[in-house]
XYZ file of N, CA and C in Angstrom:
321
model
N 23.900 -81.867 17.391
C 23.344 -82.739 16.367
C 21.868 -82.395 16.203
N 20.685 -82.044 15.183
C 20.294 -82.683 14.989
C 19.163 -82.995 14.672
N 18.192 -83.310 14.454
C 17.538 -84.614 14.417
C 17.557 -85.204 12.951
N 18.047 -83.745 11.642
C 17.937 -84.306 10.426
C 19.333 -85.151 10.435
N 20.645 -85.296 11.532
C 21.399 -85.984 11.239
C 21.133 -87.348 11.713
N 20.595 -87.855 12.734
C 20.243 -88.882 13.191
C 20.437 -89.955 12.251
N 20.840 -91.176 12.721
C 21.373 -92.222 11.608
C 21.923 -91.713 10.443
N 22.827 -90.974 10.192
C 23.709 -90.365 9.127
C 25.066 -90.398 9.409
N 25.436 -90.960 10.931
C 26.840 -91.262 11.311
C 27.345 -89.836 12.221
N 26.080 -88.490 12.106
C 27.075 -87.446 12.551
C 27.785 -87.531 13.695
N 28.175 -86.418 14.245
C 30.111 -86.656 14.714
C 30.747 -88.063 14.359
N 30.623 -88.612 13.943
C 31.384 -90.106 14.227
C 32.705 -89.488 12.904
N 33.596 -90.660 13.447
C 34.794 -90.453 12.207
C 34.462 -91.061 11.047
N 33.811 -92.012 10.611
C 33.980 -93.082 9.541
C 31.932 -92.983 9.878
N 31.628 -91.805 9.109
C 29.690 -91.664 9.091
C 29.673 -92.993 8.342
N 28.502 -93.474 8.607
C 27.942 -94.342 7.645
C 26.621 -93.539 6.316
N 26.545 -93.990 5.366
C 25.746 -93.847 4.389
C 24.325 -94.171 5.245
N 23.258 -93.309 4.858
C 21.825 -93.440 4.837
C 21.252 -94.309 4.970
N 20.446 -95.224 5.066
C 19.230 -96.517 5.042
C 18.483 -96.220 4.170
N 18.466 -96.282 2.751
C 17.433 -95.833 1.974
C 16.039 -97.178 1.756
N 15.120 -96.629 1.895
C 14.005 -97.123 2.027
C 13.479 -97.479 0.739
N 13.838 -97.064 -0.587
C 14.278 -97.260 -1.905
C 14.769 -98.037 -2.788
N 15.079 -98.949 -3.162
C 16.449 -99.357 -3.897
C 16.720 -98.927 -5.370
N 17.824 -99.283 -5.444
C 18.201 -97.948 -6.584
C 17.752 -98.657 -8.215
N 17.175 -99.827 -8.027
C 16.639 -100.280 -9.350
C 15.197 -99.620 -9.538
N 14.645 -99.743 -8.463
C 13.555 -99.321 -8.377
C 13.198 -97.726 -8.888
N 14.241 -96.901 -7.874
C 14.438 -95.590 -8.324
C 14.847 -95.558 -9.762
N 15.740 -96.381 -10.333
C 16.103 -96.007 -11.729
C 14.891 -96.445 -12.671
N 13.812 -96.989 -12.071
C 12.769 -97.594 -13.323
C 11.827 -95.822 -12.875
N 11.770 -95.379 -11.872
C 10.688 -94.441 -11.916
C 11.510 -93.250 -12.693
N 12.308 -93.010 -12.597
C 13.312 -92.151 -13.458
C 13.087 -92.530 -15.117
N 13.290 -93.342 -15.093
C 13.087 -93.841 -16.735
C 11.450 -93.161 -17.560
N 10.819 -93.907 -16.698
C 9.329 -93.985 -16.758
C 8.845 -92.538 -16.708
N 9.711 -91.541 -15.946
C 9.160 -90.006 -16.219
C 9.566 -89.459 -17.300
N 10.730 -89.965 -17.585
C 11.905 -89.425 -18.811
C 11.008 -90.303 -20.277
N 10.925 -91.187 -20.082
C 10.248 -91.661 -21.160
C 8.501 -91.769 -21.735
N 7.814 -90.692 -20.368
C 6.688 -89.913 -20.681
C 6.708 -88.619 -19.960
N 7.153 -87.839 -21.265
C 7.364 -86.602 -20.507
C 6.664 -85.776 -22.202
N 5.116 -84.569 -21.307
C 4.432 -84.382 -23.050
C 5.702 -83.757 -23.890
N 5.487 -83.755 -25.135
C 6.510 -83.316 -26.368
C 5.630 -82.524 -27.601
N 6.219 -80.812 -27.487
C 5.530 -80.433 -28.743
C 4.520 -79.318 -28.042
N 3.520 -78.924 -28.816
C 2.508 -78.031 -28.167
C 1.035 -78.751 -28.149
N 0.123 -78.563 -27.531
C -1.584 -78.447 -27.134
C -1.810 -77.969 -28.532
N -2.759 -79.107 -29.124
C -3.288 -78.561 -30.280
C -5.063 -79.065 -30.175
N -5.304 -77.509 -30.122
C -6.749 -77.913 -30.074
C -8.032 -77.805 -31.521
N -8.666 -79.195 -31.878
C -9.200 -79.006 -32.802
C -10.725 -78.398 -32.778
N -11.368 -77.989 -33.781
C -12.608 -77.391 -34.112
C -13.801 -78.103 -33.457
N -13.823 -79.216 -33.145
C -14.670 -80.348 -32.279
C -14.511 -80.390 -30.708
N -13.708 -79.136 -30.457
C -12.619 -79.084 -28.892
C -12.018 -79.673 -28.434
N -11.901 -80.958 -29.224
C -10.496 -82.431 -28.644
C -9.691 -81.200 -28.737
N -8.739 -82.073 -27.205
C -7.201 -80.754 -26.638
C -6.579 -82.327 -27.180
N -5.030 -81.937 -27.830
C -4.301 -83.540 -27.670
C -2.742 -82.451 -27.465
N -2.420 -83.434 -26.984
C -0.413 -83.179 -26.879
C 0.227 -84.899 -26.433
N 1.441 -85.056 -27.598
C 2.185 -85.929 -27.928
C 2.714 -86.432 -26.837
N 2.990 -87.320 -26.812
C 3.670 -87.898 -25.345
C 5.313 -88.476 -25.679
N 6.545 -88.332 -25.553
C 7.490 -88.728 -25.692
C 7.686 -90.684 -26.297
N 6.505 -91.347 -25.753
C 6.334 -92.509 -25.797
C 5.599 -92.887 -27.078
N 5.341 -91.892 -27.485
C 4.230 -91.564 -28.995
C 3.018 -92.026 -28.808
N 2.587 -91.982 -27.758
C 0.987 -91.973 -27.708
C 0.654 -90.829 -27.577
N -0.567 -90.134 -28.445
C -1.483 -89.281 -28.127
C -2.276 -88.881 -26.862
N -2.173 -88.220 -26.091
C -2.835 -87.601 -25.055
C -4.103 -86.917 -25.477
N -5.074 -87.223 -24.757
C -6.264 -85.999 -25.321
C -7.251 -86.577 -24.161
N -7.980 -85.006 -24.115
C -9.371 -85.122 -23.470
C -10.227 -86.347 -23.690
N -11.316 -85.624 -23.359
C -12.753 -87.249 -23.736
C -13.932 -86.153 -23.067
N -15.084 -87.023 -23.556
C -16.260 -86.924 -22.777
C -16.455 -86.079 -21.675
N -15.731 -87.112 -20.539
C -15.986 -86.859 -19.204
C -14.402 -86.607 -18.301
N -13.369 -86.319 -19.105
C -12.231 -86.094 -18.654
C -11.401 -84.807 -19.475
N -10.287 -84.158 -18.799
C -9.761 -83.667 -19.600
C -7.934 -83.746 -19.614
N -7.570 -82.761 -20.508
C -6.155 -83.477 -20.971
C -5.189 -83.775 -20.051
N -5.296 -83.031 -18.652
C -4.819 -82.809 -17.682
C -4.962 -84.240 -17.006
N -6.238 -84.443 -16.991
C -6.437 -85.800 -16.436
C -5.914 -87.093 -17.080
N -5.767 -86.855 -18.197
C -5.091 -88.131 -19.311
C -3.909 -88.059 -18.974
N -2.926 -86.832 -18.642
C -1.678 -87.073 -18.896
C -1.111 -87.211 -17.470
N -2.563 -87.481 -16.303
C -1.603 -87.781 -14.920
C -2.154 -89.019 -14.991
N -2.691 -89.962 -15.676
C -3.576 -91.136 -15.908
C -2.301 -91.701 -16.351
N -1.621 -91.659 -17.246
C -0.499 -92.208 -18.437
C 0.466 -91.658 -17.711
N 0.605 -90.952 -16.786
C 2.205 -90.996 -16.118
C 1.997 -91.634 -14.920
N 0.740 -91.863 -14.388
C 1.186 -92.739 -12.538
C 0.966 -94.560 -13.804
N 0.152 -94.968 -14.932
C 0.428 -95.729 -15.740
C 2.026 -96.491 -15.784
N 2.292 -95.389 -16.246
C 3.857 -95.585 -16.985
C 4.787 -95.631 -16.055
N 4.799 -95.317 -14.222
C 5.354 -95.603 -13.158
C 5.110 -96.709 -13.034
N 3.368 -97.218 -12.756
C 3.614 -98.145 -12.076
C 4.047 -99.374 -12.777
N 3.668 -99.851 -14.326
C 4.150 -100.642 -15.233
C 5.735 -100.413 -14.898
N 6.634 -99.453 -14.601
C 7.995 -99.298 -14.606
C 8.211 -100.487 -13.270
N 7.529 -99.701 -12.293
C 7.870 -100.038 -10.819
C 7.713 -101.509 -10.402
N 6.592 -102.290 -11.000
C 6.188 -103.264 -11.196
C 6.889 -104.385 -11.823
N 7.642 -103.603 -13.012
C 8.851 -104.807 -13.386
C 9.945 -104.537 -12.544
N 10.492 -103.599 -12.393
C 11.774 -103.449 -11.409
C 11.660 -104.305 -9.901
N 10.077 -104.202 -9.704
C 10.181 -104.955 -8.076
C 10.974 -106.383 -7.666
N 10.980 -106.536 -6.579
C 11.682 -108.439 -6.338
C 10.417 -109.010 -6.478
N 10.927 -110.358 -6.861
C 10.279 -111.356 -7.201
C 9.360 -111.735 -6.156
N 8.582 -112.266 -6.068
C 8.018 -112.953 -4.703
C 7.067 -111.597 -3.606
N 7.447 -110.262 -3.942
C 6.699 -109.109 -3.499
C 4.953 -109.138 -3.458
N 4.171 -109.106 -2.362
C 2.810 -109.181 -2.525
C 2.506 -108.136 -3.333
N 1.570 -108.193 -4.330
C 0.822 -107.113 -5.282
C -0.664 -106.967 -4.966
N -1.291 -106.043 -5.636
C -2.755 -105.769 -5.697
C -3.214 -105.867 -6.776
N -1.978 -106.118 -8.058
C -2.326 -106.311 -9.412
C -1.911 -107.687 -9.807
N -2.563 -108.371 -10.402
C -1.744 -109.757 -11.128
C -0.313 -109.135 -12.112
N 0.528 -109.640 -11.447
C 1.358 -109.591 -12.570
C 2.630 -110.582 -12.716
N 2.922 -110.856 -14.087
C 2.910 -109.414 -15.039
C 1.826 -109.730 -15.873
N 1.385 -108.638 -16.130
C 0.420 -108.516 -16.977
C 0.354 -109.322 -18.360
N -0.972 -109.475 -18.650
C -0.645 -110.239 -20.134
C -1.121 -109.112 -20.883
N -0.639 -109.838 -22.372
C -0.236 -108.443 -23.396
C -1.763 -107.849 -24.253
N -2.679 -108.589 -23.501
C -4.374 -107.635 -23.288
C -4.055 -106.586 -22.953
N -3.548 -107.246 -21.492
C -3.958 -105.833 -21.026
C -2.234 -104.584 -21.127
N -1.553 -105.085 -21.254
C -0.149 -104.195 -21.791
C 0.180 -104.640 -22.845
N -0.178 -103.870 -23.962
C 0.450 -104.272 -25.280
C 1.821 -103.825 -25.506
């Protein structure tokens, strides 16, 4: 045996299934949330050097100032997790964010 079988049931006749540390609502909201911001289309860069690329969710992605597109579009995907993850959680779960949010601040 081992050690990646450990709690997986090996040799036994009747293994048991995994302990997932997960639950599968949870997993299905972060699944969603990648699938439903995932960029769409090509990098179009204009004459002013704004970079933008489309986001599946139809928001615009683009640079700024002091950031760039790269940074927007890992900004709007750990976003769009945690808004996912956040509704999927149980009720009564301690947070670091008030929620749910009011529609200020999530329109």
């Amino acid at each position: 045996m081992t050690t990646t079988d450990v709690g997986r049931g090996a040799g036994t006749a009747d293994p048991e299934p995994p302990t997932e540390a997960v639950s599968a609502v949870m997993r299905r909201a972060k699944v969603q949330a990648a699938t439903e911001h995932t960029t769409v289309g090509l990098v179009r860069t204009a004459s002013d050097g704004t970079v933008t690329i489309a986001c599946a969710c139809g928001m615009t992605l683009t640079n700024g100032p002091t950031w760039s597109l790269d940074e927007h579009i890992r900004l709007h995907r750990a976003e769009a997790r945690f808004i996912a993850l956040a509704a999927a959680a149980p009720a009564g779960i301690p947070r670091l964010v008030r929620w749910p949010l009011s529609t200020e601040e999530h329109p």
